[in-house]
Amino acid sequence: MLDNIRRYLGTGLSALKPATDVPRPGERAVARHVAIIMDGNGRWATERNLPRVAGHRAGVETIRHVIKACPELGIEVLTLYAFSTENWKRPKDEVDALMWLLVEYCRQEVAELDRAGVRIQHLGRLEGLPALQRSELERAMQQTRSNNRLILNLALNYGARAEIVDAFQSLLTRVQKGELAPEAVDEQAITRHLYTGGLPDPDLIIRTAGELRLSNFLLWQAAYSEFWATPVYWPDFRREHLEQALEDFGRRERKFGAVPGTAAAK
Ligand code: FPP
């Protein structure tokens, strides 16, 4: 598990730091880390009398558009919620199709993503994925590890509660071995031991298809994230929707619990 977590350190993006800066008055907030709950694939397909997997396949096409747009829009980290720890409860056919889409995605896209400077990372319990999917992901991560134009976190077999449990297990092991004093287990230590350790918290979390919940996604990291929801189904989501989300985000006043303009906010 430690290996799984430590992968996220040393991202190569020198500018990355926790996103807790309060913008000065008049300053537009920049979303450096955008995380997306890609919802609505099933409804998109059902409304077209297509099998649900057709919606997931169309969703992969949307991923291509969004990844292309991210660096152009100043986004440094993109996190996509592709398969949750709860998604195993779906019908076997759908789970198999999603797992196969992942293999196809790795085989067809990684060379192009590599050329585009995208670094692929995995968030979640890698060991809980089937061997083929694990090895494809590991190969993708290995091949793209020195890229720094965009970090693409694929959350697969991911659950935020499981992530927090894994972080605590790692911390407890280190305390038991005497590597860490119990009183050193503070917010920073927990943050560093999450799958996202070393990355800034998401500035903006987008959810498509109209639902207004986090569904066990980045619960710790989302403490001060801005949330943006759209009724648009994920397969129909395009650059213009992302731009709209970023524009809305830029108009929000992020206070991180402080009063802007006072000494404590600096
Ligand atoms: C939610 O829509 C979507 C998912 C659970 C899977 C998302 C996966 C992809 C976009 C493609 C696979 C990703 C990779 C990287 C290969 P839903 O099925 O819950 O939609 P519904 O709520 O309308 O039924």
Short mmCIF file of C-alpha atoms and ligand atoms in Angstrom, two decimals:
data_model
loop_
_atom_site.label_atom_id
_atom_site.label_comp_id
_atom_site.label_asym_id
_atom_site.label_seq_id
_atom_site.Cartn_x
_atom_site.Cartn_y
_atom_site.Cartn_z
CA MET A 1 0.00 0.00 0.00
CA LEU A 2 2.87 2.36 0.82
CA ASP A 3 4.16 2.03 -2.73
CA ASN A 4 0.72 2.91 -3.99
CA ILE A 5 0.78 6.09 -1.94
CA ARG A 6 4.39 7.16 -2.38
CA ARG A 7 4.05 7.16 -6.17
CA TYR A 8 2.42 10.56 -5.93
CA LEU A 9 5.41 12.28 -4.41
CA GLY A 10 7.87 14.13 -6.62
CA THR A 11 5.35 14.92 -9.32
CA GLY A 12 7.80 17.00 -11.33
CA LEU A 13 5.42 19.94 -11.47
CA SER A 14 7.53 22.40 -9.55
CA ALA A 15 4.72 24.92 -9.13
CA LEU A 16 2.44 22.48 -7.31
CA LYS A 17 1.66 23.41 -3.74
CA PRO A 18 -1.42 23.12 -1.57
CA ALA A 19 -4.25 25.23 -2.98
CA THR A 20 -4.96 27.20 0.16
CA ASP A 21 -3.96 30.65 -1.07
CA VAL A 22 -6.74 33.20 -0.67
CA PRO A 23 -6.87 35.30 -3.87
CA ARG A 24 -6.27 39.02 -3.27
CA PRO A 25 -9.25 41.34 -3.88
CA GLY A 26 -9.93 41.57 -7.61
CA GLU A 27 -7.70 38.57 -8.33
CA ARG A 28 -9.29 35.76 -10.33
CA ALA A 29 -8.97 32.33 -8.77
CA VAL A 30 -7.24 29.79 -10.99
CA ALA A 31 -8.31 26.16 -10.88
CA ARG A 32 -5.05 24.21 -10.99
CA HIS A 33 -6.60 20.93 -9.93
CA VAL A 34 -9.99 19.99 -11.38
CA ALA A 35 -11.70 16.75 -10.35
CA ILE A 36 -14.69 15.35 -12.23
CA ILE A 37 -17.45 12.92 -11.28
CA MET A 38 -18.32 11.66 -14.77
CA ASP A 39 -22.00 10.78 -14.40
CA GLY A 40 -24.87 10.12 -16.80
CA ASN A 41 -23.35 7.60 -19.22
CA GLY A 42 -26.15 5.11 -18.54
CA ARG A 43 -28.96 7.66 -19.00
CA TRP A 44 -27.33 9.01 -22.17
CA ALA A 45 -27.37 5.50 -23.65
CA THR A 46 -30.83 4.53 -22.40
CA GLU A 47 -32.36 7.67 -23.93
CA ARG A 48 -30.93 6.55 -27.28
CA ASN A 49 -32.10 2.94 -26.89
CA LEU A 50 -28.48 1.87 -26.69
CA PRO A 51 -26.87 -0.52 -24.18
CA ARG A 52 -25.36 1.24 -21.16
CA VAL A 53 -21.87 0.36 -22.31
CA ALA A 54 -22.39 2.58 -25.37
CA GLY A 55 -22.68 5.46 -22.90
CA HIS A 56 -19.40 4.51 -21.24
CA ARG A 57 -17.73 4.28 -24.65
CA ALA A 58 -19.04 7.74 -25.56
CA GLY A 59 -17.75 8.87 -22.16
CA VAL A 60 -14.22 7.86 -23.17
CA GLU A 61 -14.53 10.20 -26.17
CA THR A 62 -15.41 13.03 -23.75
CA ILE A 63 -12.29 12.21 -21.72
CA ARG A 64 -10.22 12.83 -24.88
CA HIS A 65 -11.78 16.29 -25.38
CA VAL A 66 -11.33 17.28 -21.73
CA ILE A 67 -7.70 16.15 -21.51
CA LYS A 68 -6.86 18.13 -24.64
CA ALA A 69 -8.48 21.26 -23.19
CA CYS A 70 -6.91 21.11 -19.71
CA PRO A 71 -3.38 22.43 -20.36
CA GLU A 72 -4.81 25.10 -22.67
CA LEU A 73 -7.06 26.28 -19.82
CA GLY A 74 -4.28 26.35 -17.21
CA ILE A 75 -5.29 23.12 -15.46
CA GLU A 76 -2.27 21.24 -14.09
CA VAL A 77 -4.00 18.26 -12.48
CA LEU A 78 -7.13 16.49 -13.73
CA THR A 79 -8.71 13.78 -11.59
CA LEU A 80 -11.38 11.58 -13.17
CA TYR A 81 -13.66 9.33 -11.11
CA ALA A 82 -13.85 6.36 -13.47
CA PHE A 83 -14.74 3.40 -11.21
CA SER A 84 -15.59 3.45 -7.52
CA THR A 85 -15.16 0.75 -4.89
CA GLU A 86 -18.99 0.56 -4.96
CA ASN A 87 -19.21 0.10 -8.76
CA TRP A 88 -18.38 -3.62 -8.39
CA LYS A 89 -22.05 -3.98 -7.35
CA ARG A 90 -23.14 -3.27 -10.97
CA PRO A 91 -24.20 -6.16 -13.26
CA LYS A 92 -21.21 -8.31 -14.23
CA ASP A 93 -21.59 -7.46 -17.93
CA GLU A 94 -21.27 -3.75 -17.21
CA VAL A 95 -18.30 -4.21 -14.87
CA ASP A 96 -16.56 -6.39 -17.49
CA ALA A 97 -17.24 -3.80 -20.18
CA LEU A 98 -15.83 -0.98 -18.04
CA MET A 99 -12.74 -3.05 -17.25
CA TRP A 100 -12.27 -3.79 -20.95
CA LEU A 101 -12.66 -0.10 -21.82
CA LEU A 102 -9.83 0.60 -19.42
CA VAL A 103 -7.55 -1.88 -21.22
CA GLU A 104 -8.54 -0.42 -24.60
CA TYR A 105 -7.96 3.08 -23.28
CA CYS A 106 -4.46 2.23 -22.08
CA ARG A 107 -3.56 0.43 -25.31
CA GLN A 108 -4.95 3.08 -27.67
CA GLU A 109 -4.32 6.34 -25.85
CA VAL A 110 -1.12 6.09 -23.84
CA ALA A 111 1.29 6.76 -26.71
CA GLU A 112 -0.65 9.90 -27.67
CA LEU A 113 -0.97 11.04 -24.03
CA ASP A 114 2.76 10.50 -23.61
CA ARG A 115 3.49 12.67 -26.67
CA ALA A 116 1.16 15.33 -25.26
CA GLY A 117 3.14 15.44 -21.99
CA VAL A 118 0.45 13.84 -19.82
CA ARG A 119 1.53 11.92 -16.75
CA ILE A 120 -0.91 9.15 -15.84
CA GLN A 121 -1.42 8.30 -12.17
CA HIS A 122 -3.77 5.90 -10.49
CA LEU A 123 -5.84 6.68 -7.40
CA GLY A 124 -7.37 3.75 -5.58
CA ARG A 125 -6.60 0.18 -4.60
CA LEU A 126 -4.54 -1.07 -7.52
CA GLU A 127 -4.31 -4.57 -6.04
CA GLY A 128 -8.11 -4.89 -6.19
CA LEU A 129 -8.14 -4.57 -9.99
CA PRO A 130 -7.84 -7.64 -12.24
CA ALA A 131 -4.24 -8.53 -13.22
CA LEU A 132 -4.57 -7.38 -16.85
CA GLN A 133 -5.98 -3.96 -15.92
CA ARG A 134 -3.32 -3.59 -13.22
CA SER A 135 -0.47 -4.33 -15.60
CA GLU A 136 -1.84 -1.99 -18.31
CA LEU A 137 -2.16 0.82 -15.78
CA GLU A 138 1.31 0.15 -14.37
CA ARG A 139 2.76 0.26 -17.87
CA ALA A 140 0.93 3.53 -18.62
CA MET A 141 2.23 5.09 -15.41
CA GLN A 142 5.76 3.90 -16.06
CA GLN A 143 5.78 5.16 -19.66
CA THR A 144 4.47 8.63 -18.77
CA ARG A 145 6.21 9.12 -15.42
CA SER A 146 8.50 11.98 -16.49
CA ASN A 147 5.81 14.07 -18.17
CA ASN A 148 4.79 17.36 -16.62
CA ARG A 149 2.29 19.14 -18.86
CA LEU A 150 -0.72 17.60 -17.12
CA ILE A 151 -1.13 15.07 -14.32
CA LEU A 152 -4.06 12.78 -15.11
CA ASN A 153 -5.28 10.92 -12.04
CA LEU A 154 -7.52 8.00 -12.95
CA ALA A 155 -9.58 7.07 -9.89
CA LEU A 156 -10.29 3.38 -10.44
CA ASN A 157 -11.39 1.02 -7.69
CA TYR A 158 -11.35 4.25 -5.71
CA GLY A 159 -13.30 5.11 -2.59
CA ALA A 160 -12.52 8.08 -0.37
CA ARG A 161 -13.26 6.19 2.84
CA ALA A 162 -11.01 3.34 1.71
CA GLU A 163 -8.33 5.96 0.92
CA ILE A 164 -8.56 7.37 4.45
CA VAL A 165 -8.40 3.85 5.93
CA ASP A 166 -5.29 3.12 3.81
CA ALA A 167 -3.67 6.38 4.94
CA PHE A 168 -4.33 5.50 8.59
CA GLN A 169 -2.97 1.96 8.08
CA SER A 170 0.26 3.40 6.61
CA LEU A 171 0.58 5.91 9.43
CA LEU A 172 -0.06 3.24 12.09
CA THR A 173 2.56 0.97 10.55
CA ARG A 174 5.09 3.81 10.62
CA VAL A 175 4.22 4.62 14.24
CA GLN A 176 4.55 0.94 15.22
CA LYS A 177 7.97 0.75 13.55
CA GLY A 178 9.05 3.84 15.47
CA GLU A 179 9.50 5.88 12.28
CA LEU A 180 6.84 8.39 13.30
CA ALA A 181 5.87 9.76 16.72
CA PRO A 182 2.12 9.45 17.48
CA GLU A 183 1.92 13.22 18.02
CA ALA A 184 3.29 13.73 14.46
CA VAL A 185 0.01 12.35 13.07
CA ASP A 186 -1.53 15.68 12.17
CA GLU A 187 -3.54 17.02 9.19
CA GLN A 188 -0.41 17.38 7.04
CA ALA A 189 0.72 13.83 7.77
CA ILE A 190 -2.70 12.40 6.89
CA THR A 191 -2.81 14.49 3.69
CA ARG A 192 0.64 13.22 2.66
CA HIS A 193 -0.43 9.59 3.13
CA LEU A 194 -3.51 9.83 0.89
CA TYR A 195 -3.27 8.53 -2.69
CA THR A 196 -3.05 12.21 -3.72
CA GLY A 197 -0.11 12.90 -1.36
CA GLY A 198 2.13 15.57 -2.89
CA LEU A 199 -0.63 17.04 -5.06
CA PRO A 200 -2.71 20.14 -4.28
CA ASP A 201 -6.30 19.61 -3.16
CA PRO A 202 -8.87 19.96 -5.95
CA ASP A 203 -9.85 23.58 -6.44
CA LEU A 204 -12.96 22.62 -8.37
CA ILE A 205 -15.07 19.46 -8.37
CA ILE A 206 -17.42 19.08 -11.33
CA ARG A 207 -20.31 16.62 -11.42
CA THR A 208 -22.27 15.98 -14.59
CA ALA A 209 -25.83 14.64 -15.02
CA GLY A 210 -27.46 16.75 -12.34
CA GLU A 211 -26.82 14.93 -9.08
CA LEU A 212 -25.56 17.00 -6.15
CA ARG A 213 -23.46 14.61 -4.09
CA LEU A 214 -19.83 13.59 -3.69
CA SER A 215 -20.46 9.81 -3.79
CA ASN A 216 -17.37 8.88 -1.74
CA PHE A 217 -15.02 10.99 -3.92
CA LEU A 218 -12.03 12.86 -2.42
CA LEU A 219 -13.81 13.41 0.93
CA TRP A 220 -10.71 14.62 2.78
CA GLN A 221 -9.30 16.67 -0.11
CA ALA A 222 -12.65 18.35 -0.88
CA ALA A 223 -12.72 20.32 2.41
CA TYR A 224 -12.44 23.66 0.58
CA SER A 225 -13.11 22.64 -3.03
CA GLU A 226 -15.70 24.57 -4.99
CA PHE A 227 -18.48 22.38 -6.39
CA TRP A 228 -20.01 22.85 -9.86
CA ALA A 229 -22.83 20.71 -11.20
CA THR A 230 -24.41 20.56 -14.63
CA PRO A 231 -27.41 18.60 -15.96
CA VAL A 232 -25.34 17.73 -19.06
CA TYR A 233 -24.62 13.99 -19.30
CA TRP A 234 -20.92 13.11 -19.38
CA PRO A 235 -20.93 11.89 -23.01
CA ASP A 236 -22.24 15.35 -24.05
CA PHE A 237 -19.80 17.31 -21.89
CA ARG A 238 -17.37 19.38 -24.00
CA ARG A 239 -14.73 22.08 -23.67
CA GLU A 240 -17.39 24.81 -23.58
CA HIS A 241 -18.90 23.26 -20.42
CA LEU A 242 -15.47 23.08 -18.80
CA GLU A 243 -14.87 26.74 -19.72
CA GLN A 244 -18.24 27.64 -18.18
CA ALA A 245 -17.30 25.81 -14.96
CA LEU A 246 -13.94 27.63 -14.82
CA GLU A 247 -15.61 30.99 -15.43
CA ASP A 248 -18.08 30.37 -12.58
CA PHE A 249 -15.20 29.22 -10.41
CA GLY A 250 -13.25 32.41 -11.22
CA ARG A 251 -16.14 34.54 -9.95
CA ARG A 252 -16.36 32.78 -6.59
CA GLU A 253 -14.76 34.18 -3.49
CA ARG A 254 -12.72 31.46 -1.79
CA LYS A 255 -12.21 32.26 1.85
CA PHE A 256 -10.90 29.02 3.37
CA GLY A 257 -12.68 30.01 6.57
CA ALA A 258 -10.93 33.39 6.80
CA VAL A 259 -12.13 36.97 6.18
CA PRO A 260 -10.48 38.15 2.92
CA GLY A 261 -8.27 41.20 3.23
CA THR A 262 -7.45 40.64 6.92
CA ALA A 263 -4.03 39.63 8.22
CA ALA A 264 -5.23 36.12 9.12
CA ALA A 265 -6.21 35.46 5.49
CA LYS A 266 -2.65 36.05 4.19
C1 FPP B 1 -21.26 7.02 -14.25
O1 FPP B 1 -22.34 6.98 -15.15
C2 FPP B 1 -20.04 6.59 -14.93
C3 FPP B 1 -19.26 5.53 -14.54
C4 FPP B 1 -19.56 4.72 -13.34
C5 FPP B 1 -18.09 5.13 -15.31
C6 FPP B 1 -17.31 6.24 -15.93
C7 FPP B 1 -16.42 5.63 -16.93
C8 FPP B 1 -16.08 6.16 -18.13
C9 FPP B 1 -16.45 7.51 -18.56
C10 FPP B 1 -15.29 5.37 -19.13
C11 FPP B 1 -14.22 4.48 -18.57
C12 FPP B 1 -13.01 5.19 -18.19
C13 FPP B 1 -11.77 4.88 -18.61
C14 FPP B 1 -10.62 5.67 -18.15
C15 FPP B 1 -11.52 3.82 -19.54
P1 FPP B 1 -23.56 6.00 -14.85
O2 FPP B 1 -23.32 4.73 -15.56
O3 FPP B 1 -23.75 5.87 -13.36
O4 FPP B 1 -24.73 6.81 -15.49
P2 FPP B 1 -26.24 6.84 -15.00
O5 FPP B 1 -26.25 7.46 -13.63
O6 FPP B 1 -26.91 7.68 -16.02
O7 FPP B 1 -26.73 5.40 -14.99
#
